CSV table of C-alpha atoms and ligand atoms in Angstrom, one decimal:
chain,number,residue,atom,x,y,z
A,1,MET,CA,31.9,-29.0,9.7
A,2,ASN,CA,28.7,-27.7,7.9
A,3,LYS,CA,28.9,-26.4,4.3
A,4,ILE,CA,26.4,-24.1,3.6
A,5,ASN,CA,25.3,-24.1,-0.1
A,6,GLY,CA,22.7,-21.6,-0.5
A,7,GLN,CA,20.1,-23.6,-2.2
A,8,ILE,CA,16.6,-23.5,0.0
A,9,GLU,CA,13.7,-25.4,-0.1
A,10,SER,CA,10.5,-24.5,0.5
A,11,THR,CA,9.1,-25.6,4.4
A,12,THR,CA,5.4,-25.9,3.4
A,13,VAL,CA,4.1,-27.7,-0.2
A,14,ALA,CA,2.4,-25.2,-1.9
A,15,PHE,CA,-1.5,-26.4,-1.8
A,16,GLU,CA,-2.0,-25.5,-5.7
A,17,ASP,CA,0.6,-28.6,-5.8
A,18,PHE,CA,-1.0,-30.9,-3.5
A,19,ALA,CA,-2.8,-32.5,-6.9
A,20,LYS,CA,1.1,-33.6,-7.8
A,21,TYR,CA,1.8,-34.9,-4.0
A,22,ASN,CA,-1.5,-37.0,-3.9
A,23,GLU,CA,-0.9,-40.3,-1.9
A,24,GLN,CA,2.4,-39.1,-0.9
A,25,VAL,CA,4.3,-38.2,2.1
A,26,VAL,CA,5.1,-34.9,3.0
A,27,THR,CA,6.2,-33.0,5.6
A,28,VAL,CA,4.5,-29.2,6.0
A,29,LYS,CA,5.8,-26.8,9.1
A,30,GLY,CA,3.4,-24.2,10.5
A,31,TYR,CA,1.5,-23.3,13.0
A,32,ILE,CA,-2.2,-24.6,14.3
A,33,HIS,CA,-4.7,-23.1,13.9
A,34,ARG,CA,-7.9,-24.6,14.8
A,35,ILE,CA,-8.4,-28.1,16.7
A,36,ARG,CA,-11.6,-29.7,15.7
A,37,GLU,CA,-12.3,-32.8,17.7
A,38,MET,CA,-14.6,-35.4,16.4
A,39,THR,CA,-15.4,-38.6,17.9
A,40,GLY,CA,-11.9,-41.1,17.5
A,41,PHE,CA,-10.3,-38.5,15.4
A,42,SER,CA,-9.2,-34.8,15.1
A,43,PHE,CA,-8.9,-31.9,12.2
A,44,ILE,CA,-6.1,-30.0,12.6
A,45,ILE,CA,-5.9,-27.0,10.6
A,46,LEU,CA,-2.6,-26.1,10.0
A,47,ARG,CA,-1.7,-22.4,9.2
A,48,THR,CA,1.5,-21.6,6.9
A,49,HIS,CA,2.2,-18.8,5.4
A,50,ASN,CA,-0.1,-18.1,2.5
A,51,GLN,CA,-2.9,-20.8,3.7
A,52,THR,CA,-4.7,-23.3,5.8
A,53,ILE,CA,-4.1,-27.1,5.3
A,54,GLN,CA,-6.5,-29.7,6.8
A,55,CYS,CA,-4.7,-32.3,8.7
A,56,VAL,CA,-6.4,-35.0,10.0
A,57,TYR,CA,-5.3,-37.0,13.2
A,58,ALA,CA,-6.4,-40.6,14.0
A,59,PRO,CA,-4.0,-42.6,16.5
A,60,GLU,CA,-4.3,-45.6,14.3
A,61,PHE,CA,-2.4,-43.8,11.8
A,62,SER,CA,0.2,-41.6,13.7
A,63,SER,CA,3.3,-42.4,16.1
A,64,TYR,CA,2.5,-39.6,18.0
A,65,ARG,CA,0.2,-39.2,20.6
A,66,PHE,CA,-1.8,-36.0,20.4
A,67,ASP,CA,-3.0,-34.7,24.0
A,68,GLU,CA,-3.8,-31.5,25.4
A,69,THR,CA,-0.6,-30.1,25.5
A,70,ILE,CA,-0.8,-29.4,22.0
A,71,THR,CA,-2.9,-26.0,21.8
A,72,GLU,CA,-3.5,-23.8,19.4
A,73,GLU,CA,-0.7,-21.5,18.2
A,74,THR,CA,1.8,-24.5,18.8
A,75,CYS,CA,4.5,-24.6,15.9
A,76,VAL,CA,4.6,-27.8,14.4
A,77,GLU,CA,6.3,-30.1,11.6
A,78,VAL,CA,3.7,-32.8,10.3
A,79,LYS,CA,4.6,-35.6,8.9
A,80,GLY,CA,2.0,-37.4,6.8
A,81,LYS,CA,0.2,-38.4,3.4
A,82,VAL,CA,-1.7,-36.5,1.3
A,83,VAL,CA,-4.8,-37.8,0.3
A,84,CYS,CA,-8.1,-36.8,-1.3
A,85,SER,CA,-11.1,-36.6,-0.3
A,86,LYS,CA,-13.9,-37.2,-3.0
A,87,ASP,CA,-16.7,-35.1,-1.1
A,88,ALA,CA,-14.2,-31.5,-1.2
A,89,LYS,CA,-13.9,-29.0,-4.0
A,90,GLY,CA,-10.8,-27.1,-5.1
A,91,ASN,CA,-8.2,-26.9,-2.5
A,92,ASP,CA,-10.2,-28.2,0.1
A,93,ARG,CA,-9.9,-31.6,-1.8
A,94,TYR,CA,-6.6,-32.3,0.1
A,95,GLU,CA,-5.7,-33.1,3.2
A,96,ILE,CA,-3.0,-34.4,5.3
A,97,GLN,CA,-3.2,-38.0,7.0
A,98,ILE,CA,-0.9,-37.1,10.3
A,99,HIS,CA,2.0,-40.2,10.8
A,100,ASP,CA,3.8,-38.3,12.9
A,101,ILE,CA,4.0,-34.5,14.9
A,102,LYS,CA,6.9,-32.4,15.8
A,103,VAL,CA,6.5,-29.7,18.3
A,104,LEU,CA,8.5,-26.7,17.4
A,105,SER,CA,7.7,-24.4,19.9
A,106,ARG,CA,5.0,-23.8,22.3
A,107,PRO,CA,3.2,-20.7,22.9
A,108,LYS,CA,3.5,-19.3,26.7
A,109,GLU,CA,-0.4,-18.2,27.1
A,110,LEU,CA,-3.9,-18.7,24.7
A,111,LEU,CA,-4.3,-15.6,22.4
A,112,PRO,CA,-6.5,-13.0,23.9
A,113,ILE,CA,-8.3,-12.9,20.9
A,114,VAL,CA,-9.8,-15.5,18.2
A,115,VAL,CA,-8.2,-15.5,15.3
A,116,ASN,CA,-9.1,-18.5,13.7
A,117,LYS,CA,-12.3,-17.6,12.2
A,118,LYS,CA,-12.5,-16.2,8.3
A,119,GLN,CA,-12.4,-12.6,10.0
A,120,LEU,CA,-12.2,-11.1,13.2
A,121,ASP,CA,-15.8,-11.0,14.3
A,122,ASN,CA,-16.7,-7.4,16.8
A,123,ILE,CA,-13.4,-6.6,17.3
A,124,GLN,CA,-12.8,-3.1,17.3
A,125,LEU,CA,-9.8,-1.3,15.1
A,126,ASN,CA,-8.4,0.3,18.0
A,127,THR,CA,-8.0,-3.3,19.6
A,128,ILE,CA,-7.0,-5.4,16.3
A,129,LEU,CA,-4.6,-2.2,16.3
A,130,ASP,CA,-3.2,-2.9,19.5
A,131,LEU,CA,-3.0,-6.7,18.8
A,132,ARG,CA,-1.4,-6.0,15.7
A,133,PRO,CA,1.5,-8.9,15.9
A,134,ILE,CA,-1.4,-11.0,16.5
A,135,SER,CA,-4.3,-9.8,15.0
A,136,LEU,CA,-2.4,-9.9,11.4
A,137,ARG,CA,-2.5,-14.2,11.7
A,138,ASN,CA,-6.4,-13.8,11.0
A,139,PRO,CA,-6.8,-15.1,7.5
A,140,LYS,CA,-8.3,-11.9,6.2
A,141,GLN,CA,-5.9,-9.2,8.1
A,142,ARG,CA,-3.0,-11.3,6.5
A,143,ALA,CA,-4.6,-11.2,2.9
A,144,ILE,CA,-4.6,-7.3,3.0
A,145,PHE,CA,-1.2,-6.6,3.2
A,146,LYS,CA,-0.7,-9.3,0.8
A,147,ILE,CA,-2.7,-7.1,-1.3
A,148,GLN,CA,-0.4,-4.0,-0.2
A,149,GLU,CA,2.5,-6.1,-1.3
A,150,GLY,CA,0.7,-7.1,-4.9
A,151,ILE,CA,0.1,-3.1,-5.1
A,152,GLN,CA,3.9,-2.2,-4.5
A,153,ARG,CA,5.2,-5.0,-6.7
A,154,GLY,CA,3.3,-3.9,-9.7
A,155,PHE,CA,4.4,-0.1,-9.4
A,156,ARG,CA,8.0,-1.7,-8.9
A,157,GLU,CA,7.5,-4.0,-11.7
A,158,PHE,CA,5.7,-1.7,-14.4
A,159,LEU,CA,7.9,1.3,-13.9
A,160,SER,CA,11.3,-1.1,-13.9
A,161,LYS,CA,10.0,-2.4,-17.6
A,162,ASN,CA,9.9,1.4,-18.6
A,163,ASN,CA,13.1,1.9,-17.7
A,164,PHE,CA,13.0,3.6,-14.3
A,165,THR,CA,15.7,2.9,-12.2
A,166,GLU,CA,14.7,2.6,-8.6
A,167,ILE,CA,16.5,4.8,-5.6
A,168,HIS,CA,16.1,5.9,-2.2
A,169,SER,CA,16.6,9.3,-0.9
A,170,PRO,CA,17.8,10.2,2.8
A,171,LYS,CA,14.7,10.4,5.1
A,172,ILE,CA,16.9,12.8,7.6
A,173,ASN,CA,16.8,16.0,5.6
A,174,PHE,CA,18.3,19.4,5.6
A,175,ALA,CA,14.4,21.4,4.7
A,176,GLY,CA,10.7,20.0,4.3
A,177,ALA,CA,10.0,19.4,0.8
A,178,GLU,CA,6.3,20.3,0.9
A,179,GLY,CA,6.0,23.5,2.5
A,180,GLY,CA,3.5,24.2,5.4
A,181,THR,CA,4.3,23.3,9.3
A,182,ASN,CA,3.2,19.9,9.5
A,183,VAL,CA,7.1,18.9,9.4
A,184,PHE,CA,9.1,16.7,11.9
A,185,LYS,CA,12.0,18.3,13.8
A,186,LEU,CA,15.0,16.8,14.9
A,187,ASP,CA,17.8,17.1,16.9
A,188,TYR,CA,20.9,16.1,15.1
A,189,PHE,CA,23.7,16.6,17.0
A,190,GLY,CA,22.8,20.0,18.2
A,191,LYS,CA,21.4,21.0,14.4
A,192,GLU,CA,17.9,21.4,13.5
A,193,VAL,CA,16.7,19.0,10.8
A,194,PHE,CA,13.8,17.4,9.4
A,195,LEU,CA,12.3,14.1,9.0
A,196,ALA,CA,11.5,13.6,4.9
A,197,GLN,CA,7.5,14.8,4.2
A,198,SER,CA,8.6,13.1,0.6
A,199,PRO,CA,11.7,12.4,-1.5
A,200,GLN,CA,10.8,15.7,-4.0
A,201,LEU,CA,13.9,17.1,-3.7
A,202,TYR,CA,15.8,14.3,-4.5
A,203,LYS,CA,14.0,12.3,-6.6
A,204,GLN,CA,14.1,15.6,-9.3
A,205,ALA,CA,18.1,15.6,-8.8
A,206,MET,CA,17.8,12.3,-10.1
A,207,VAL,CA,16.3,13.2,-13.1
A,208,GLY,CA,19.8,14.6,-13.9
A,209,VAL,CA,21.2,11.3,-13.4
A,210,TYR,CA,18.8,8.0,-14.7
A,211,GLU,CA,16.1,10.2,-16.6
A,212,ARG,CA,13.4,8.1,-14.9
A,213,VAL,CA,13.6,6.9,-11.1
A,214,PHE,CA,11.3,5.7,-8.8
A,215,GLU,CA,11.0,5.3,-4.7
A,216,ILE,CA,8.8,3.4,-2.8
A,217,ALA,CA,10.0,4.2,1.1
A,218,PRO,CA,7.8,5.5,4.4
A,219,VAL,CA,7.5,9.5,4.1
A,220,PHE,CA,6.3,11.5,7.7
A,221,ARG,CA,3.8,14.5,8.1
A,222,ALA,CA,3.3,15.9,11.7
A,223,GLU,CA,-0.5,16.2,10.9
A,224,HIS,CA,-1.8,17.4,14.1
A,225,HIS,CA,-5.3,16.4,13.5
A,226,ASP,CA,-7.1,12.7,13.8
A,227,THR,CA,-9.0,11.8,10.7
A,228,SER,CA,-9.6,8.6,9.0
A,229,ARG,CA,-7.3,9.5,6.0
A,230,HIS,CA,-4.2,10.9,7.2
A,231,LEU,CA,-1.2,9.3,9.1
A,232,ASN,CA,1.9,10.3,10.7
A,233,GLU,CA,3.8,8.2,8.6
A,234,TYR,CA,2.6,6.6,5.1
A,235,ILE,CA,4.3,4.7,2.3
A,236,SER,CA,4.7,6.9,-1.0
A,237,MET,CA,4.9,5.4,-4.0
A,238,ASP,CA,6.5,8.0,-5.9
A,239,PHE,CA,8.2,8.9,-9.5
A,240,GLU,CA,9.9,11.4,-11.2
A,241,MET,CA,10.8,11.5,-15.4
A,242,GLY,CA,12.5,13.8,-17.6
A,243,PHE,CA,12.3,15.0,-21.1
A,244,ILE,CA,8.3,15.4,-21.1
A,245,ASP,CA,6.4,16.5,-23.9
A,246,SER,CA,3.8,18.0,-21.2
A,247,PHE,CA,1.8,17.1,-18.0
A,248,GLU,CA,0.0,14.4,-19.4
A,249,ASP,CA,3.1,12.2,-19.6
A,250,ILE,CA,2.7,11.8,-16.1
A,251,MET,CA,-1.0,10.8,-16.0
A,252,ASN,CA,-0.5,8.9,-19.0
A,253,MET,CA,2.4,6.9,-16.4
A,254,GLU,CA,0.4,6.2,-13.7
A,255,THR,CA,-2.7,5.0,-15.7
A,256,GLY,CA,-0.3,2.7,-17.3
A,257,ALA,CA,0.9,1.4,-13.5
A,258,LEU,CA,-2.5,1.3,-12.3
A,259,LYS,CA,-3.7,-1.3,-15.3
A,260,TYR,CA,-0.6,-3.1,-14.8
A,261,ILE,CA,-1.3,-3.4,-10.9
A,262,MET,CA,-5.1,-4.3,-11.2
A,263,ASN,CA,-4.0,-6.8,-13.7
A,264,LEU,CA,-1.8,-8.3,-11.1
A,265,LEU,CA,-4.0,-8.5,-8.5
A,266,LYS,CA,-6.8,-10.3,-10.5
A,267,THR,CA,-4.1,-12.7,-11.8
A,268,GLU,CA,-1.4,-13.4,-9.0
A,269,TYR,CA,-3.7,-12.5,-5.7
A,270,GLN,CA,-6.7,-14.6,-6.8
A,271,ASN,CA,-7.2,-16.2,-3.1
A,272,GLU,CA,-7.0,-12.6,-1.6
A,273,VAL,CA,-9.0,-11.0,-3.9
A,274,GLU,CA,-11.6,-13.5,-3.1
A,275,LEU,CA,-11.0,-13.4,0.4
A,276,LEU,CA,-11.8,-10.1,1.1
A,277,LYS,CA,-14.1,-9.7,-1.5
A,278,ILE,CA,-12.7,-6.7,-3.7
A,279,ASP,CA,-14.0,-5.0,-6.5
A,280,ILE,CA,-11.2,-4.8,-9.2
A,281,PRO,CA,-11.7,-1.3,-11.0
A,282,GLU,CA,-11.6,-1.9,-14.5
A,283,ILE,CA,-9.3,0.9,-16.2
A,284,ASP,CA,-9.4,1.7,-19.9
A,285,SER,CA,-8.2,5.4,-19.7
A,286,ILE,CA,-9.3,8.1,-17.0
A,287,PRO,CA,-11.2,10.8,-17.4
A,288,SER,CA,-9.6,14.3,-16.4
A,289,MET,CA,-11.2,17.8,-15.6
A,290,LYS,CA,-9.9,20.6,-14.7
A,291,PHE,CA,-10.1,22.2,-11.2
A,292,MET,CA,-12.5,24.9,-12.4
A,293,GLU,CA,-14.6,23.0,-14.0
A,294,ALA,CA,-15.0,21.1,-10.7
A,295,LYS,CA,-15.6,23.7,-8.7
A,296,GLU,CA,-18.7,24.5,-11.2
A,297,LEU,CA,-20.1,21.2,-11.3
A,298,LEU,CA,-20.1,20.9,-8.1
A,299,MET,CA,-21.9,24.1,-7.4
A,300,LYS,CA,-24.2,23.4,-10.4
A,301,LYS,CA,-25.3,20.1,-10.3
A,302,PHE,CA,-24.8,19.1,-6.7
A,303,LYS,CA,-26.0,22.8,-5.3
A,304,TYR,CA,-22.7,22.5,-3.2
A,305,GLN,CA,-21.1,26.1,-1.7
A,306,PRO,CA,-17.7,25.4,-1.7
A,307,THR,CA,-16.0,27.5,1.5
A,308,ASP,CA,-12.5,27.1,0.0
A,309,MET,CA,-11.9,28.1,-4.0
A,310,LYS,CA,-8.3,26.9,-3.8
A,311,ASP,CA,-8.8,22.8,-2.7
A,312,PHE,CA,-11.6,20.6,-2.3
A,313,ASP,CA,-12.7,19.0,0.9
A,314,PRO,CA,-13.5,15.3,1.4
A,315,GLN,CA,-17.3,16.1,0.6
A,316,GLU,CA,-16.2,17.9,-2.8
A,317,GLU,CA,-14.1,15.1,-3.5
A,318,GLU,CA,-16.6,12.2,-2.7
A,319,LEU,CA,-19.2,14.2,-4.9
A,320,LEU,CA,-16.8,14.3,-7.9
A,321,GLY,CA,-15.9,10.2,-7.5
A,322,LYS,CA,-19.7,9.8,-7.5
A,323,TYR,CA,-19.8,11.8,-10.8
A,324,ALA,CA,-17.1,9.9,-12.5
A,325,LYS,CA,-18.6,6.6,-11.7
A,326,LYS,CA,-22.3,7.6,-12.4
A,327,GLU,CA,-21.6,9.8,-15.5
A,328,LEU,CA,-18.4,8.6,-16.9
A,329,ASN,CA,-18.2,4.9,-15.6
A,330,SER,CA,-14.8,5.3,-13.9
A,331,ASP,CA,-13.2,4.7,-10.5
A,332,PHE,CA,-11.1,7.2,-11.3
A,333,ILE,CA,-11.0,10.6,-12.1
A,334,PHE,CA,-7.8,13.1,-12.5
A,335,ILE,CA,-8.4,17.0,-11.6
A,336,THR,CA,-6.2,19.2,-13.4
A,337,HIS,CA,-5.1,22.5,-13.2
A,338,TYR,CA,-4.9,23.1,-8.9
A,339,PRO,CA,-4.5,26.9,-8.1
A,340,SER,CA,-0.7,27.9,-8.2
A,341,LYS,CA,-1.4,29.5,-4.3
A,342,LYS,CA,-2.2,25.5,-3.0
A,343,ARG,CA,0.8,23.7,-4.9
A,344,PRO,CA,4.1,23.7,-3.9
A,345,PHE,CA,7.1,25.9,-4.8
A,346,TYR,CA,8.2,23.2,-7.5
A,347,THR,CA,5.2,23.1,-9.2
A,348,MET,CA,5.3,24.7,-12.7
A,349,ASP,CA,3.0,27.5,-13.3
A,350,ASP,CA,0.5,27.3,-16.5
A,351,PRO,CA,2.2,29.8,-19.3
A,352,ASN,CA,-1.5,30.1,-20.4
A,353,ASP,CA,-2.7,30.9,-17.3
A,354,PRO,CA,-0.4,31.2,-14.3
A,355,GLU,CA,-2.9,31.3,-11.7
A,356,TYR,CA,-2.8,27.9,-12.4
A,357,THR,CA,-0.4,25.3,-12.6
A,358,LEU,CA,0.5,22.4,-14.5
A,359,SER,CA,-0.6,20.0,-11.9
A,360,PHE,CA,-3.1,17.0,-11.2
A,361,ASP,CA,-4.6,15.1,-8.1
A,362,LEU,CA,-5.9,11.8,-9.1
A,363,LEU,CA,-9.1,10.5,-7.3
A,364,PHE,CA,-10.3,6.8,-6.5
A,365,ARG,CA,-13.7,6.3,-5.6
A,366,GLY,CA,-14.2,9.9,-4.2
A,367,LEU,CA,-10.6,9.7,-2.6
A,368,GLU,CA,-7.4,11.8,-3.1
A,369,ILE,CA,-4.6,9.5,-3.7
A,370,THR,CA,-2.0,10.9,-5.9
A,371,SER,CA,-0.5,14.6,-6.4
A,372,GLY,CA,1.6,15.0,-9.4
A,373,GLY,CA,2.6,17.5,-12.2
A,374,GLN,CA,5.3,19.0,-14.2
A,375,ARG,CA,8.0,20.8,-12.3
A,376,VAL,CA,9.8,24.3,-12.4
A,377,ASN,CA,13.2,23.4,-14.5
A,378,ASP,CA,14.4,27.0,-15.2
A,379,TYR,CA,17.1,27.9,-12.7
A,380,ASP,CA,16.1,31.6,-12.0
A,381,THR,CA,12.2,31.1,-12.6
A,382,GLN,CA,12.7,28.2,-9.6
A,383,VAL,CA,14.6,31.0,-7.5
A,384,ALA,CA,12.1,33.7,-8.2
A,385,LYS,CA,9.3,31.0,-7.2
A,386,MET,CA,10.6,30.4,-4.3
A,387,VAL,CA,11.0,34.1,-3.0
A,388,LYS,CA,7.4,34.5,-4.1
A,389,CYS,CA,6.3,31.5,-2.0
A,390,GLY,CA,8.3,33.2,1.2
A,391,MET,CA,11.7,30.8,1.0
A,392,ASN,CA,14.9,31.5,1.3
A,393,PRO,CA,16.6,30.1,-1.9
A,394,GLU,CA,19.9,29.8,-0.5
A,395,LEU,CA,19.0,27.2,2.1
A,396,PHE,CA,18.4,25.3,-0.7
A,397,GLU,CA,21.4,25.7,-2.6
A,398,THR,CA,22.2,21.7,-2.7
A,399,TYR,CA,18.6,21.3,-4.5
A,400,LEU,CA,19.0,23.9,-7.1
A,401,MET,CA,22.2,22.7,-8.3
A,402,PHE,CA,19.8,20.4,-10.4
A,403,HIS,CA,18.7,23.3,-11.7
A,404,LYS,CA,21.9,25.4,-11.9
A,405,TYR,CA,23.4,22.6,-13.6
A,406,GLY,CA,20.9,21.6,-16.5
A,407,ALA,CA,17.4,20.4,-15.8
A,408,PRO,CA,15.0,19.0,-18.6
A,409,PRO,CA,11.5,19.4,-18.7
A,410,HIS,CA,10.2,16.8,-15.8
A,411,GLY,CA,7.7,16.0,-13.9
A,412,GLY,CA,6.3,13.2,-11.7
A,413,LEU,CA,3.9,12.2,-8.6
A,414,GLY,CA,3.4,10.7,-5.5
A,415,LEU,CA,0.7,8.0,-5.0
A,416,GLY,CA,0.0,7.0,-1.3
A,417,LEU,CA,-0.2,3.0,-0.7
A,418,GLU,CA,-2.4,3.0,2.2
A,419,ARG,CA,-5.0,5.4,0.7
A,420,LEU,CA,-4.7,3.0,-2.7
A,421,THR,CA,-5.3,0.2,-0.5
A,422,MET,CA,-8.2,1.7,1.4
A,423,HIS,CA,-10.3,2.7,-1.1
A,424,LEU,CA,-9.6,-0.5,-3.1
A,425,LEU,CA,-10.8,-2.9,-0.1
A,426,GLY,CA,-13.8,-0.1,0.8
A,427,PHE,CA,-12.5,0.5,4.1
A,428,LYS,CA,-13.5,3.7,6.1
A,429,ASN,CA,-10.3,3.9,7.9
A,430,VAL,CA,-7.1,4.4,6.5
A,431,ARG,CA,-5.7,2.7,9.6
A,432,GLU,CA,-7.3,-0.4,8.5
A,433,ALA,CA,-5.0,-0.6,5.7
A,434,THR,CA,-1.8,-0.2,7.7
A,435,LEU,CA,0.1,-2.4,8.7
A,436,PHE,CA,1.5,-0.2,12.1
A,437,PRO,CA,-0.1,2.8,11.8
A,438,ARG,CA,1.5,6.2,13.5
A,439,ASP,CA,-1.5,8.7,14.2
A,440,ILE,CA,-1.3,11.5,17.1
A,441,ASN,CA,-2.1,9.0,19.4
A,442,ARG,CA,-0.7,5.6,18.0
A,443,VAL,CA,2.9,4.9,17.8
A,444,THR,CA,2.4,1.3,19.2
A,445,PRO,CA,3.2,-1.7,18.6
B,1,AMO,P1,1.2,15.3,-1.6
B,1,AMO,O1,1.7,15.8,-0.3
B,1,AMO,O2,-0.2,15.5,-1.9
B,1,AMO,O3,2.0,15.1,-2.5
B,1,AMO,O4,0.9,13.9,-1.3
B,1,AMO,C1,0.9,12.5,-1.9
B,1,AMO,C2,-0.2,11.5,-1.8
B,1,AMO,O5,0.2,10.8,-0.7
B,1,AMO,C3,-0.5,10.5,0.3
B,1,AMO,N1,-0.7,11.2,1.4
B,1,AMO,C4,-1.0,11.0,2.6
B,1,AMO,N2,-1.7,9.4,3.1
B,1,AMO,C5,-1.8,9.3,4.4
B,1,AMO,N3,-1.5,10.5,4.9
B,1,AMO,C6,-1.2,11.3,4.4
B,1,AMO,N4,-0.8,12.3,6.4
B,1,AMO,C7,-1.0,11.6,3.6
B,1,AMO,N5,-0.3,13.0,3.0
B,1,AMO,C8,-0.3,12.3,1.5
B,1,AMO,C9,-2.1,11.1,-0.8
B,1,AMO,C10,-1.3,12.2,-1.7
B,1,AMO,O6,-2.1,12.3,-2.7
B,1,AMO,N6,5.8,15.7,-3.6
B,1,AMO,C11,4.2,15.2,-3.8
B,1,AMO,C12,4.3,14.3,-4.9
B,1,AMO,C13,4.8,14.8,-6.4
B,1,AMO,O7,3.9,15.9,-6.4
B,1,AMO,O8,5.3,14.1,-6.5
B,1,AMO,C14,3.9,15.1,-2.4
B,1,AMO,O9,3.8,14.5,-1.8
B,1,AMO,O10,-2.5,9.7,-1.1
């Protein structure tokens, strides 16, 4: 009988540890990434979950007889001696002199695209997306989503350190949380329900329980248009916090989270940062500007005539991003006090000027990546605001329990993970920063 003891050994020696294993025999499992035949020997580049390792095959060192049945993308276990090559630098200093190879599995066909170059040359984005399960084997593609993992990890770590509790709200909802028509309807045993547009209604309720909560999860938007910044499913990084003094507490918390994330990427994701040549933004404090000040600036300084005085179009956001960089030396800018008419029913109006709200967006290099603000916490005010927005408060009875039975001053935000990744990596299309994008034309792979 086998006994499983829960001790897990890594299948791969980390490259950083190779110095430790110099002149020792190791076994490493991975894919054959590339084969380069030389005179009398071959280089076999092994690809593991986080690195490529140069292995040298020469018949005199190896009991395995290498032949043409071993192709790229064969899964193998390589046994060999770590040796230090004096000519190379850094990680490349070490290679494995192959003693033996065990074939673990063979591909049925050769790859339809070349993944073993540093980047996927001259391949259209649509093809890259169609072939995602294999195009992601390319080291540069793989690095994108490692960085994305770092962003989520930073968000989670920072908030956990600041006493936030992680929650998971339902994705099958009784109502749309953000208003508007971009909500997916679902037949739920004969009843009409909706896919969650955001965790808004639930994260607010949970403030009444844990005071500070966060969630990193998919949300769904039935966007009917095909743009470079909209997805139909994206990952929303949300938080909500109670007992705030002002909506600026939310902006401060976000600034702290972004600083933490950027620092984490710099310190623990160096390989990916270098490979993708990422320009990590320096964040000290983030400047802010009121919505109407920003509109005036656009008209006066940039001679831009806005078509909508209630919101910004993408070109306006771009101009504000340029202004923030050039005049305020910041990659980020908060725009506050959006018009009441454009913000959802849960947003608190500014008591000094109820045409505007205690809300904000955060622009990063000229793209909106966050919306947030203070929420209505008084029951009667919330019911009145719903009625004003043309909603039926009775349908939101369960949401309003939080307000009815006591809700502290509170607020929060939603940060689009793919949008942040997109502009951090300098991409033109949000799909490049989406693992398996869902848009009006794509539900596969
Ligand atoms: P909002 O609807 O503005 O606010 O969304 C918050 C952030 O989510 C991202 N985002 C999107 N990313 C990709 N594709 C889309 N279709 C898409 N729509 C939005 C953006 C945006 O800034 N409940 C509020 C947040 C809050 O107040 O807590 C909300 O969801 O980066």
